[in-house]
Short mmCIF file of C-alpha atoms in Angstrom, two decimals:
data_model
loop_
_atom_site.label_atom_id
_atom_site.label_comp_id
_atom_site.label_asym_id
_atom_site.label_seq_id
_atom_site.Cartn_x
_atom_site.Cartn_y
_atom_site.Cartn_z
CA MET A 1001 217.80 154.16 175.36
CA PHE A 1002 215.50 155.87 172.81
CA LEU A 1003 215.50 159.48 171.96
CA GLN A 1004 213.61 161.54 169.30
CA ASP A 1005 215.17 163.56 166.54
CA THR A 1006 213.44 166.93 166.40
CA GLN A 1007 214.24 167.36 162.61
CA SER A 1008 212.70 164.18 161.31
CA ASP A 1009 210.56 163.10 164.47
CA SER A 1010 212.36 159.62 164.13
CA LEU A 1011 213.06 157.56 167.25
CA ILE A 1012 216.73 156.94 167.64
CA LYS A 1013 218.18 154.12 169.54
CA ILE A 1014 221.27 155.28 171.27
CA SER A 1015 224.15 152.79 170.98
CA ASP A 1016 226.23 153.92 173.90
CA PRO A 1017 224.44 156.07 176.53
CA LYS A 1018 227.70 156.62 178.25
CA HIS A 1019 228.60 159.09 175.57
CA LEU A 1020 225.15 160.88 175.85
CA PHE A 1021 225.90 161.77 179.45
CA ASP A 1022 229.31 163.25 178.55
CA PRO A 1023 228.72 167.13 178.01
CA ASN A 1024 232.04 167.25 176.11
CA GLN A 1025 230.53 165.13 173.21
CA ALA A 1026 228.56 167.31 170.86
CA THR A 1027 227.33 164.19 168.81
CA ILE A 1028 226.22 160.80 169.59
CA GLN A 1029 226.00 157.57 167.48
CA GLY A 1030 222.60 155.86 167.16
CA ARG A 1031 220.24 154.08 164.84
CA ARG A 1032 217.09 155.28 163.34
CA GLN A 1033 213.99 153.11 164.24
CA THR A 1034 212.34 153.21 160.81
CA GLY A 1035 211.19 149.97 158.94
CA GLU A 1036 211.72 146.49 160.01
CA GLU A 1037 215.38 146.24 159.09
CA GLU A 1038 218.05 147.58 161.49
CA GLN A 1039 219.34 150.84 160.11
CA PRO A 1040 223.08 151.68 159.99
CA PRO A 1041 224.64 153.74 162.76
CA GLU A 1042 224.46 157.56 162.16
CA SER A 1043 225.91 160.55 164.15
CA PHE A 1044 223.44 162.85 165.58
CA ALA A 1045 223.86 166.35 167.22
CA LYS A 1046 222.80 165.98 170.80
CA SER A 1047 221.31 169.54 170.49
CA GLN A 1048 218.74 168.15 168.09
CA LEU A 1049 217.63 165.13 170.33
CA ILE A 1050 214.87 165.21 172.92
CA PHE A 1051 213.11 162.46 175.03
CA PRO A 1052 210.18 160.83 173.34
CA SER A 1053 207.89 162.61 175.78
CA GLY A 1054 208.96 165.98 174.31
CA GLU A 1055 211.20 166.97 177.21
CA PRO A 1056 214.65 168.40 176.34
CA LEU A 1057 217.79 166.73 177.40
CA PRO A 1058 219.31 167.92 180.78
CA GLN A 1059 221.63 170.93 180.31
CA CYS A 1060 224.33 169.02 182.25
CA TRP A 1061 224.46 166.45 179.27
CA LEU A 1062 224.91 169.19 176.69
CA ASP A 1063 227.12 171.84 178.27
CA ALA A 1064 230.07 171.16 180.53
CA ASN A 1065 230.03 174.70 181.84
CA TYR A 1066 226.27 174.63 182.61
CA ARG A 1067 226.78 175.87 186.11
CA GLU A 1068 228.47 178.98 185.04
CA ASN A 1069 225.88 180.04 182.49
#
């Protein structure tokens, strides 16, 4: 799965989408898609990631108490 980093506009390949769906995880591991060589894994704040189409991530992926807010 690919997401976009809002700070650098880079595409990020998410290593394990299962962690992306967990609202209790504030960060996620992924690899920037820059250059021809595979980049080392980095930690990204989920709050700074969006879908490549520009849509934000669903609130239920970011906030465990989203129904109460």
